[in-house]
Amino acid sequence: MYYNIVTFGCQMNVHESEKIAGMLENLGYQPTSKKEDADIIVFNTCAIREGAEDRALGNIGNLKKMKKANPNKIIAVAGCMTQQKQVADKLFKMFPFIDIIIGTHNLYDLPIYINKKLKENKRVNENLSEGKINENVIASRTSGENAWVNIMYGCNNFCSYCIVPYVRGREMSRKKDDILNECKNIIAEGKYKQITLLGQNVNSYQEPDIKEYNFACLLKDICKLDGNFKLTFMTSHPKDISDEVIELFKTEEKILKELHLPVQSGSNQILKAMNRKYTREHYLDIIKKLRIAEPNIRLTTDIIVGFPGETEKDFEDTINLIKEVKYDGIFAFMYSKRSGTVAEKMQDQVPEDIKNYRVNKVLELEKEIQKEKNNE
Ligand code: SAH
Ligand code: SF4
Ligand code: F3S
C-alpha cells in the first residue's frame, strides 16, 4: 500500500507532513511520488493567504477523476485550512470524493479515521477546538541533511492580519527533555548536519515545568550535545528576542550565523495597527545588537505590503528600513484578508493594483541589494 502527501504552507506543515508520513508508515503504507499509485493521498493545507487556500482547492478538485477511476483510493485533507470549521464543512459538501477531513488539533487521530473508512466505509469531517502535545509519533524525515524539531506549537500574538492563532491555538512548549532526546536521536542517526528548531515564536519558548528555563537555556543545552552539527531556528518575533539569545550568536559555535526576523512593516503606525508590539526603532536596535554580536550574520525578513490604511508614506518607511538593514533575503507578501481576524474589519483596505505595485518595488529593491552585496 502506498501513500502520497501534498504539503502547503510553512516549515511547521512540512514537518507535520513528516509526522503524517510516520503514522502512515506505521500502518504499513510506503511513500510514492505518483498520486495515481497511492492508496491514500493526504493534503496538508495552509490558510495564511487566500492564494494558499486557492491552490489547495485547485489541487484537491483535480483528484475527482482519479477517485472515479479508483474509488478505493482514500483522500484526506488536514491542516490549517480545514481547522476553520466553515471551510471544512464547505469542502466536505463540495467534494464528495474526500473521505477524511481533519484539523490541526486532531491530526494524530488520522490512523483511527483511516481504519474507520476501511472497515465501515464512513466519511469523516472532524475538528477539535483545542489539542494537546503528542510525543508518540515519530517523524519520517524527508528534508535531506536538515532535521526539523518542533519546540512549541500555536501562537498567542494575534497580529491583526494573521489566521495562525485561530487555526493553531495557544502557545504550548514541549518539555526540554523531550526536545533534547529528539535532538540526541537525530545526531545519533548520523544522517543530519543541521537541526532547525520550529515554532511560530521560538523566542517565547518556556519549559512547562521549570520556571526559569527559557529559549536561551534550550539553545545552550542543545549546543552542549556531542556531535558535529549546526543549529538554527525559526521564527523569531522581534518583541521577544532577548539580549541573551543575541549573545549566543557570538558564543555558541554550533549556532548558524543567520536569523529570520520578520519586520512586516517599517512604519510605526502600521506596526501598531498590525499589533506587532515593537517599533521601527526597537527593531533597528535589535539589528544593531545582532551585528555587534556577529558582524557577518545573515539577516532575512518577511514584509507585508498593502496592510489596511498603508499610505505611500508608510510604504516609504518600509523601503527605507529595508535599505538601512540591507537584508540577505526578503519574503514579500501582499496583504490578504483573512476571515475572523481583526484586520478583516479595518477600513481603508488597499486596492490590489497598489499592493501589486508595492510588492514589486520591494522585490526590485531586494534584487538591487543582492547585486550590491555580490559585487562587494
Ligand atoms: N510566526 C511567524 C510568521 C508566520 S506566517 C512570525 O510571526 O514571524 C509567515 C508570514 O506570512 C508572516 O511573517 C507574514 O509576513 C505573512 N502573513 C501572515 N498573514 C498574512 C496575511 N493575512 N496576508 C499576507 N501575508 C501574511
Ligand atoms: Fe501570526 Fe503574528 Fe503569530 Fe506570527 S506571531 S504566527 S504573524 S499572529
Ligand atoms: Fe500556513 Fe498554518 Fe503554517 S496557516 S503558514 S501552514 S501554521
CSV table of C-alpha atoms and ligand atoms in Angstrom, one decimal:
chain,number,residue,atom,x,y,z
A,1,MET,CA,0.0,0.0,0.0
A,2,TYR,CA,1.3,3.4,-0.9
A,3,TYR,CA,0.8,7.0,0.4
A,4,ASN,CA,1.3,10.4,-1.2
A,5,ILE,CA,1.3,13.6,0.8
A,6,VAL,CA,0.9,17.1,-0.7
A,7,THR,CA,2.1,19.9,1.6
A,8,PHE,CA,1.3,23.6,1.5
A,9,GLY,CA,2.4,26.3,3.9
A,10,CYS,CA,5.3,26.8,6.3
A,11,GLN,CA,8.1,24.6,7.7
A,12,MET,CA,5.7,23.7,10.5
A,13,ASN,CA,3.5,22.0,8.0
A,14,VAL,CA,6.5,20.5,6.2
A,15,HIS,CA,7.5,18.8,9.4
A,16,GLU,CA,3.9,17.8,10.3
A,17,SER,CA,3.8,16.1,6.9
A,18,GLU,CA,6.8,14.1,8.1
A,19,LYS,CA,4.8,13.1,11.1
A,20,ILE,CA,1.8,12.1,8.9
A,21,ALA,CA,4.3,10.0,6.9
A,22,GLY,CA,5.5,8.4,10.2
A,23,MET,CA,1.9,7.5,11.1
A,24,LEU,CA,1.1,6.1,7.6
A,25,GLU,CA,4.3,4.0,7.6
A,26,ASN,CA,3.3,2.7,11.0
A,27,LEU,CA,0.1,1.5,9.3
A,28,GLY,CA,2.1,-0.3,6.6
A,29,TYR,CA,2.0,2.3,3.8
A,30,GLN,CA,5.1,3.2,1.8
A,31,PRO,CA,5.8,6.5,0.1
A,32,THR,CA,5.2,7.1,-3.6
A,33,SER,CA,5.6,10.3,-5.6
A,34,LYS,CA,2.8,9.2,-8.0
A,35,LYS,CA,-0.7,10.1,-6.9
A,36,GLU,CA,-2.1,7.5,-9.3
A,37,ASP,CA,-0.3,4.7,-7.4
A,38,ALA,CA,-1.3,6.0,-4.0
A,39,ASP,CA,-3.8,4.1,-1.9
A,40,ILE,CA,-4.1,7.2,0.3
A,41,ILE,CA,-3.4,10.9,-0.6
A,42,VAL,CA,-3.2,13.4,2.2
A,43,PHE,CA,-3.4,17.1,1.6
A,44,ASN,CA,-1.7,19.1,4.4
A,45,THR,CA,-3.2,22.6,3.9
A,46,CYS,CA,-2.3,26.2,4.7
A,47,ALA,CA,-4.6,29.2,5.4
A,48,ILE,CA,-2.2,32.0,5.7
A,49,ARG,CA,-3.2,33.8,2.5
A,50,GLU,CA,-6.1,33.4,0.1
A,51,GLY,CA,-3.7,32.2,-2.6
A,52,ALA,CA,-2.6,29.3,-0.5
A,53,GLU,CA,-6.2,28.2,0.0
A,54,ASP,CA,-7.0,28.6,-3.7
A,55,ARG,CA,-4.0,26.4,-4.7
A,56,ALA,CA,-5.1,23.7,-2.3
A,57,LEU,CA,-8.7,23.8,-3.6
A,58,GLY,CA,-7.4,23.5,-7.2
A,59,ASN,CA,-5.2,20.6,-6.3
A,60,ILE,CA,-8.0,18.7,-4.4
A,61,GLY,CA,-10.5,19.4,-7.1
A,62,ASN,CA,-8.2,17.8,-9.7
A,63,LEU,CA,-8.5,14.4,-7.9
A,64,LYS,CA,-12.1,13.8,-8.9
A,65,LYS,CA,-11.2,11.8,-12.0
A,66,MET,CA,-8.6,9.8,-10.1
A,67,LYS,CA,-11.1,8.9,-7.4
A,68,LYS,CA,-13.6,7.8,-10.1
A,69,ALA,CA,-11.1,5.5,-11.7
A,70,ASN,CA,-10.2,4.0,-8.3
A,71,PRO,CA,-13.0,4.5,-5.7
A,72,ASN,CA,-10.9,2.7,-3.1
A,73,LYS,CA,-8.3,5.4,-3.0
A,74,ILE,CA,-8.6,7.3,0.3
A,75,ILE,CA,-8.4,11.1,0.1
A,76,ALA,CA,-7.8,13.0,3.3
A,77,VAL,CA,-7.5,16.8,3.9
A,78,ALA,CA,-5.8,18.1,7.0
A,79,GLY,CA,-4.0,21.3,8.2
A,80,CYS,CA,-4.8,24.9,8.9
A,81,MET,CA,-7.3,25.4,6.2
A,82,THR,CA,-9.6,22.6,7.5
A,83,GLN,CA,-9.1,23.7,11.1
A,84,GLN,CA,-11.6,26.5,10.0
A,85,LYS,CA,-14.9,24.7,10.6
A,86,GLN,CA,-16.8,26.7,7.9
A,87,VAL,CA,-14.1,25.8,5.3
A,88,ALA,CA,-14.1,22.1,6.4
A,89,ASP,CA,-17.9,21.9,6.0
A,90,LYS,CA,-17.8,23.6,2.7
A,91,LEU,CA,-15.1,21.2,1.4
A,92,PHE,CA,-17.0,18.2,2.7
A,93,LYS,CA,-20.1,19.3,0.8
A,94,MET,CA,-18.3,20.5,-2.3
A,95,PHE,CA,-16.1,17.4,-2.9
A,96,PRO,CA,-18.0,14.2,-2.0
A,97,PHE,CA,-14.9,12.2,-3.1
A,98,ILE,CA,-13.0,13.5,0.0
A,99,ASP,CA,-13.1,10.7,2.7
A,100,ILE,CA,-11.5,12.3,5.7
A,101,ILE,CA,-11.3,16.0,6.8
A,102,ILE,CA,-9.5,16.8,10.0
A,103,GLY,CA,-8.0,19.9,11.5
A,104,THR,CA,-4.7,20.7,13.3
A,105,HIS,CA,-5.7,19.6,16.8
A,106,ASN,CA,-6.8,16.0,15.8
A,107,LEU,CA,-4.1,15.3,13.3
A,108,TYR,CA,-2.9,12.4,15.3
A,109,ASP,CA,-6.3,10.7,15.1
A,110,LEU,CA,-5.7,10.2,11.3
A,111,PRO,CA,-5.0,6.4,11.7
A,112,ILE,CA,-8.3,6.0,13.6
A,113,TYR,CA,-10.2,7.6,10.8
A,114,ILE,CA,-8.4,5.6,8.1
A,115,ASN,CA,-9.4,2.4,9.9
A,116,LYS,CA,-13.0,3.7,10.1
A,117,LYS,CA,-13.0,4.4,6.4
A,118,LEU,CA,-11.5,1.0,5.6
A,119,LYS,CA,-13.8,-1.0,7.9
A,120,GLU,CA,-17.1,0.9,7.9
A,121,ASN,CA,-16.6,3.0,4.7
A,122,LYS,CA,-17.5,6.1,6.7
A,123,ARG,CA,-16.7,9.6,5.6
A,124,VAL,CA,-15.3,11.8,8.4
A,125,ASN,CA,-15.4,15.5,9.0
A,126,GLU,CA,-14.0,16.0,12.5
A,127,ASN,CA,-12.5,19.1,14.1
A,128,LEU,CA,-11.4,19.9,17.7
A,129,SER,CA,-11.2,23.3,19.2
A,130,GLU,CA,-8.0,22.6,21.1
A,131,GLY,CA,-5.3,20.0,21.3
A,132,LYS,CA,-2.5,18.5,23.4
A,133,ILE,CA,1.1,17.9,22.6
A,134,ASN,CA,1.7,14.4,21.3
A,135,GLU,CA,5.1,12.9,21.9
A,136,ASN,CA,4.3,9.4,20.5
A,137,VAL,CA,4.5,10.0,16.7
A,138,ILE,CA,7.9,9.5,15.1
A,139,ALA,CA,8.5,11.6,12.0
A,140,SER,CA,9.7,10.0,8.8
A,141,ARG,CA,12.1,12.7,7.8
A,142,THR,CA,12.4,13.8,4.2
A,143,SER,CA,14.3,17.0,4.3
A,144,GLY,CA,17.8,15.9,3.5
A,145,GLU,CA,20.6,16.9,5.8
A,146,ASN,CA,18.3,19.2,7.9
A,147,ALA,CA,16.2,17.8,10.7
A,148,TRP,CA,13.2,19.8,11.8
A,149,VAL,CA,12.4,19.8,15.5
A,150,ASN,CA,9.3,21.4,17.0
A,151,ILE,CA,9.9,23.2,20.3
A,152,MET,CA,6.5,24.8,20.6
A,153,TYR,CA,3.1,24.9,19.0
A,154,GLY,CA,0.5,27.6,18.5
A,155,CYS,CA,0.7,31.4,18.9
A,156,ASN,CA,-0.5,33.9,21.4
A,157,ASN,CA,0.3,37.1,19.5
A,158,PHE,CA,-2.8,37.8,17.4
A,159,CYS,CA,-1.1,40.0,14.9
A,160,SER,CA,-4.2,41.7,13.5
A,161,TYR,CA,-3.7,40.2,9.9
A,162,CYS,CA,-2.9,36.7,10.9
A,163,ILE,CA,-5.0,33.5,10.9
A,164,VAL,CA,-2.4,31.3,12.7
A,165,PRO,CA,-3.6,31.9,16.3
A,166,TYR,CA,-7.1,30.8,15.2
A,167,VAL,CA,-6.1,27.6,13.5
A,168,ARG,CA,-3.1,26.6,15.7
A,169,GLY,CA,-4.4,27.6,19.1
A,170,ARG,CA,-2.5,29.0,22.1
A,171,GLU,CA,1.2,28.5,22.6
A,172,MET,CA,2.3,25.2,24.1
A,173,SER,CA,6.0,24.4,24.7
A,174,ARG,CA,7.4,20.9,24.7
A,175,LYS,CA,9.4,19.6,27.7
A,176,LYS,CA,13.1,20.3,27.3
A,177,ASP,CA,13.9,16.6,27.9
A,178,ASP,CA,11.6,15.5,25.0
A,179,ILE,CA,13.3,18.1,22.8
A,180,LEU,CA,16.9,17.1,23.9
A,181,ASN,CA,16.1,13.4,23.4
A,182,GLU,CA,14.8,14.0,19.9
A,183,CYS,CA,18.0,16.0,19.1
A,184,LYS,CA,20.2,13.3,20.5
A,185,ASN,CA,18.5,10.7,18.4
A,186,ILE,CA,18.8,12.9,15.3
A,187,ILE,CA,22.6,13.3,15.9
A,188,ALA,CA,23.0,9.6,16.7
A,189,GLU,CA,21.4,8.7,13.3
A,190,GLY,CA,24.4,10.3,11.7
A,191,LYS,CA,22.5,11.5,8.6
A,192,TYR,CA,21.9,15.1,9.6
A,193,LYS,CA,24.2,18.1,9.6
A,194,GLN,CA,21.7,20.6,10.8
A,195,ILE,CA,18.9,20.9,13.3
A,196,THR,CA,16.2,23.6,12.8
A,197,LEU,CA,14.1,24.3,15.8
A,198,LEU,CA,10.5,25.2,14.9
A,199,GLY,CA,7.8,27.4,16.4
A,200,GLN,CA,5.7,30.4,15.4
A,201,ASN,CA,7.5,32.4,18.0
A,202,VAL,CA,10.5,30.4,19.3
A,203,ASN,CA,11.7,33.2,21.5
A,204,SER,CA,8.8,32.8,23.8
A,205,TYR,CA,9.7,29.1,24.5
A,206,GLN,CA,9.0,28.4,28.1
A,207,GLU,CA,9.8,25.0,29.7
A,208,PRO,CA,6.4,23.9,31.1
A,209,ASP,CA,7.8,22.7,34.4
A,210,ILE,CA,10.9,24.8,35.0
A,211,LYS,CA,10.2,28.5,35.6
A,212,GLU,CA,13.5,30.0,34.7
A,213,TYR,CA,14.2,27.7,31.7
A,214,ASN,CA,13.7,29.8,28.5
A,215,PHE,CA,14.7,29.7,24.9
A,216,ALA,CA,18.4,30.7,25.6
A,217,CYS,CA,18.7,27.8,28.1
A,218,LEU,CA,17.4,25.4,25.5
A,219,LEU,CA,19.8,26.7,22.8
A,220,LYS,CA,22.7,26.3,25.2
A,221,ASP,CA,21.7,22.8,26.2
A,222,ILE,CA,21.3,21.6,22.6
A,223,CYS,CA,24.7,23.1,21.7
A,224,LYS,CA,26.2,21.1,24.6
A,225,LEU,CA,25.2,17.8,22.9
A,226,ASP,CA,28.1,15.9,21.5
A,227,GLY,CA,28.3,15.7,17.7
A,228,ASN,CA,29.2,17.6,14.6
A,229,PHE,CA,26.0,19.6,13.8
A,230,LYS,CA,24.7,23.1,13.3
A,231,LEU,CA,21.7,24.6,15.0
A,232,THR,CA,19.3,27.2,13.7
A,233,PHE,CA,15.7,28.2,14.5
A,234,MET,CA,12.6,29.9,13.2
A,235,THR,CA,10.5,32.0,13.5
A,236,SER,CA,11.7,34.8,15.9
A,237,HIS,CA,9.3,37.6,16.9
A,238,PRO,CA,11.3,40.8,17.4
A,239,LYS,CA,9.4,41.7,20.5
A,240,ASP,CA,10.6,38.6,22.3
A,241,ILE,CA,14.2,38.1,21.2
A,242,SER,CA,16.4,38.6,24.3
A,243,ASP,CA,19.9,40.0,24.6
A,244,GLU,CA,20.9,36.6,25.9
A,245,VAL,CA,19.9,34.9,22.7
A,246,ILE,CA,21.6,37.6,20.6
A,247,GLU,CA,24.8,37.0,22.5
A,248,LEU,CA,24.7,33.3,21.7
A,249,PHE,CA,25.4,34.1,18.0
A,250,LYS,CA,28.8,35.2,19.3
A,251,THR,CA,29.5,32.5,21.9
A,252,GLU,CA,27.9,29.3,20.5
A,253,GLU,CA,29.9,27.9,17.5
A,254,LYS,CA,27.1,25.4,16.6
A,255,ILE,CA,24.5,28.2,16.1
A,256,LEU,CA,24.4,29.2,12.4
A,257,LYS,CA,25.2,32.8,11.8
A,258,GLU,CA,21.7,33.6,10.3
A,259,LEU,CA,18.4,34.8,11.6
A,260,HIS,CA,15.0,35.3,10.0
A,261,LEU,CA,13.5,38.3,11.8
A,262,PRO,CA,10.2,39.3,10.2
A,263,VAL,CA,9.6,43.0,10.4
A,264,GLN,CA,6.4,43.2,8.4
A,265,SER,CA,6.5,47.0,8.0
A,266,GLY,CA,8.8,49.9,8.6
A,267,SER,CA,6.1,52.3,9.6
A,268,ASN,CA,5.3,52.7,13.3
A,269,GLN,CA,1.7,53.4,12.6
A,270,ILE,CA,1.2,50.3,10.6
A,271,LEU,CA,3.2,48.2,13.1
A,272,LYS,CA,0.8,49.4,15.8
A,273,ALA,CA,-2.3,48.6,13.6
A,274,MET,CA,-0.7,45.1,13.0
A,275,ASN,CA,-0.4,44.6,16.8
A,276,ARG,CA,3.2,43.7,16.4
A,277,LYS,CA,4.2,45.3,19.8
A,278,TYR,CA,7.5,46.8,18.7
A,279,THR,CA,8.6,50.0,16.9
A,280,ARG,CA,10.8,50.5,14.0
A,281,GLU,CA,13.4,52.0,16.4
A,282,HIS,CA,13.3,48.9,18.6
A,283,TYR,CA,13.6,46.6,15.6
A,284,LEU,CA,16.7,48.6,14.2
A,285,ASP,CA,18.2,48.5,17.7
A,286,ILE,CA,18.0,44.6,17.7
A,287,ILE,CA,19.6,44.5,14.3
A,288,LYS,CA,22.4,46.7,15.6
A,289,LYS,CA,23.0,44.4,18.6
A,290,LEU,CA,22.9,41.4,16.3
A,291,ARG,CA,25.6,42.9,14.1
A,292,ILE,CA,27.8,43.8,17.1
A,293,ALA,CA,27.5,40.2,18.4
A,294,GLU,CA,28.1,38.7,14.9
A,295,PRO,CA,29.2,41.2,12.2
A,296,ASN,CA,28.6,38.6,9.4
A,297,ILE,CA,25.2,37.5,10.5
A,298,ARG,CA,22.8,36.7,7.5
A,299,LEU,CA,19.5,38.5,8.1
A,300,THR,CA,16.3,37.7,6.3
A,301,THR,CA,12.8,39.1,6.8
A,302,ASP,CA,9.1,39.0,5.9
A,303,ILE,CA,7.3,42.1,4.6
A,304,ILE,CA,3.6,42.6,4.2
A,305,VAL,CA,2.6,45.4,1.8
A,306,GLY,CA,-0.9,46.9,1.5
A,307,PHE,CA,-2.0,46.4,5.0
A,308,PRO,CA,-5.3,48.3,5.6
A,309,GLY,CA,-4.5,52.0,5.8
A,310,GLU,CA,-0.9,51.8,4.5
A,311,THR,CA,-0.2,55.1,2.8
A,312,GLU,CA,2.5,55.9,0.3
A,313,LYS,CA,4.4,57.5,3.3
A,314,ASP,CA,4.1,54.3,5.4
A,315,PHE,CA,5.4,52.3,2.4
A,316,GLU,CA,8.3,54.6,2.0
A,317,ASP,CA,9.2,53.9,5.7
A,318,THR,CA,9.3,50.2,4.8
A,319,ILE,CA,11.5,50.8,1.8
A,320,ASN,CA,13.9,53.0,3.9
A,321,LEU,CA,14.1,50.3,6.6
A,322,ILE,CA,15.0,47.7,4.0
A,323,LYS,CA,17.7,50.0,2.6
A,324,GLU,CA,19.0,50.5,6.1
A,325,VAL,CA,19.2,46.9,7.1
A,326,LYS,CA,20.2,45.6,3.7
A,327,TYR,CA,18.7,42.1,4.2
A,328,ASP,CA,20.2,39.0,2.7
A,329,GLY,CA,16.7,37.8,1.7
A,330,ILE,CA,13.2,39.1,1.8
A,331,PHE,CA,9.8,37.3,1.6
A,332,ALA,CA,7.4,39.9,0.5
A,333,PHE,CA,3.6,39.4,0.6
A,334,MET,CA,0.6,41.3,-0.5
A,335,TYR,CA,-1.8,41.6,2.5
A,336,SER,CA,-4.6,39.1,2.2
A,337,LYS,CA,-7.8,39.5,4.1
A,338,ARG,CA,-8.4,36.5,6.5
A,339,SER,CA,-11.8,35.8,7.8
A,340,GLY,CA,-12.1,36.2,11.6
A,341,THR,CA,-9.0,38.4,12.1
A,342,VAL,CA,-9.2,42.0,13.4
A,343,ALA,CA,-7.8,43.5,10.2
A,344,GLU,CA,-10.6,42.0,8.2
A,345,LYS,CA,-12.9,44.6,9.5
A,346,MET,CA,-10.5,47.5,9.1
A,347,GLN,CA,-11.4,50.5,6.9
A,348,ASP,CA,-9.1,51.6,4.0
A,349,GLN,CA,-8.4,48.3,2.5
A,350,VAL,CA,-5.7,48.9,-0.1
A,351,PRO,CA,-6.6,48.2,-3.8
A,352,GLU,CA,-5.0,45.2,-5.4
A,353,ASP,CA,-3.1,47.3,-8.1
A,354,ILE,CA,-1.4,49.3,-5.4
A,355,LYS,CA,-0.4,46.1,-3.4
A,356,ASN,CA,0.9,44.7,-6.6
A,357,TYR,CA,3.0,47.8,-7.4
A,358,ARG,CA,4.4,47.9,-3.8
A,359,VAL,CA,5.3,44.2,-3.7
A,360,ASN,CA,7.2,44.6,-6.9
A,361,LYS,CA,9.0,47.6,-5.6
A,362,VAL,CA,10.2,45.6,-2.6
A,363,LEU,CA,11.3,42.7,-4.8
A,364,GLU,CA,13.2,45.1,-7.1
A,365,LEU,CA,14.9,46.7,-4.1
A,366,GLU,CA,15.8,43.2,-2.8
A,367,LYS,CA,17.4,42.4,-6.2
A,368,GLU,CA,19.4,45.6,-6.1
A,369,ILE,CA,20.7,44.9,-2.6
A,370,GLN,CA,21.7,41.4,-3.6
A,371,LYS,CA,23.6,42.7,-6.6
A,372,GLU,CA,25.4,45.2,-4.4
A,373,LYS,CA,26.3,42.6,-1.9
A,374,ASN,CA,27.5,40.2,-4.6
A,375,ASN,CA,29.7,42.9,-6.1
A,376,GLU,CA,31.3,43.5,-2.7
B,1,SAH,N1,5.1,33.4,13.2
B,1,SAH,C1,5.8,34.0,12.1
B,1,SAH,C2,5.1,34.1,10.8
B,1,SAH,C3,4.2,33.1,10.4
B,1,SAH,S1,3.3,33.4,8.9
B,1,SAH,C4,6.1,35.4,12.6
B,1,SAH,O1,5.4,36.0,13.4
B,1,SAH,O2,7.0,36.0,12.0
B,1,SAH,C5,4.6,33.8,7.7
B,1,SAH,C6,4.4,35.2,7.1
B,1,SAH,O3,3.3,35.3,6.4
B,1,SAH,C7,4.3,36.3,8.1
B,1,SAH,O4,5.6,36.7,8.6
B,1,SAH,C8,3.7,37.4,7.3
B,1,SAH,O5,4.6,38.2,6.7
B,1,SAH,C9,2.9,36.6,6.3
B,1,SAH,N2,1.4,36.7,6.5
B,1,SAH,C10,0.7,36.3,7.6
B,1,SAH,N3,-0.6,36.6,7.5
B,1,SAH,C11,-0.7,37.3,6.3
B,1,SAH,C12,-1.8,37.9,5.6
B,1,SAH,N4,-3.0,37.9,6.1
B,1,SAH,N5,-1.5,38.4,4.4
B,1,SAH,C13,-0.3,38.5,3.9
B,1,SAH,N6,0.8,37.9,4.5
B,1,SAH,C14,0.6,37.3,5.7
B,2,SF4,FE1,0.9,35.2,13.0
B,2,SF4,FE2,1.9,37.1,14.5
B,2,SF4,FE3,1.7,34.6,15.5
B,2,SF4,FE4,3.5,35.1,13.6
B,2,SF4,S1,3.4,36.0,15.7
B,2,SF4,S2,2.0,33.4,13.7
B,2,SF4,S3,2.4,36.6,12.3
B,2,SF4,S4,0.0,36.0,14.9
B,3,F3S,FE1,0.1,28.2,6.8
B,3,F3S,FE2,-0.7,27.0,9.0
B,3,F3S,FE3,1.9,27.4,8.6
B,3,F3S,S1,-1.7,28.7,8.1
B,3,F3S,S2,1.9,29.3,7.3
B,3,F3S,S3,0.6,26.1,7.4
B,3,F3S,S4,0.9,27.5,10.5
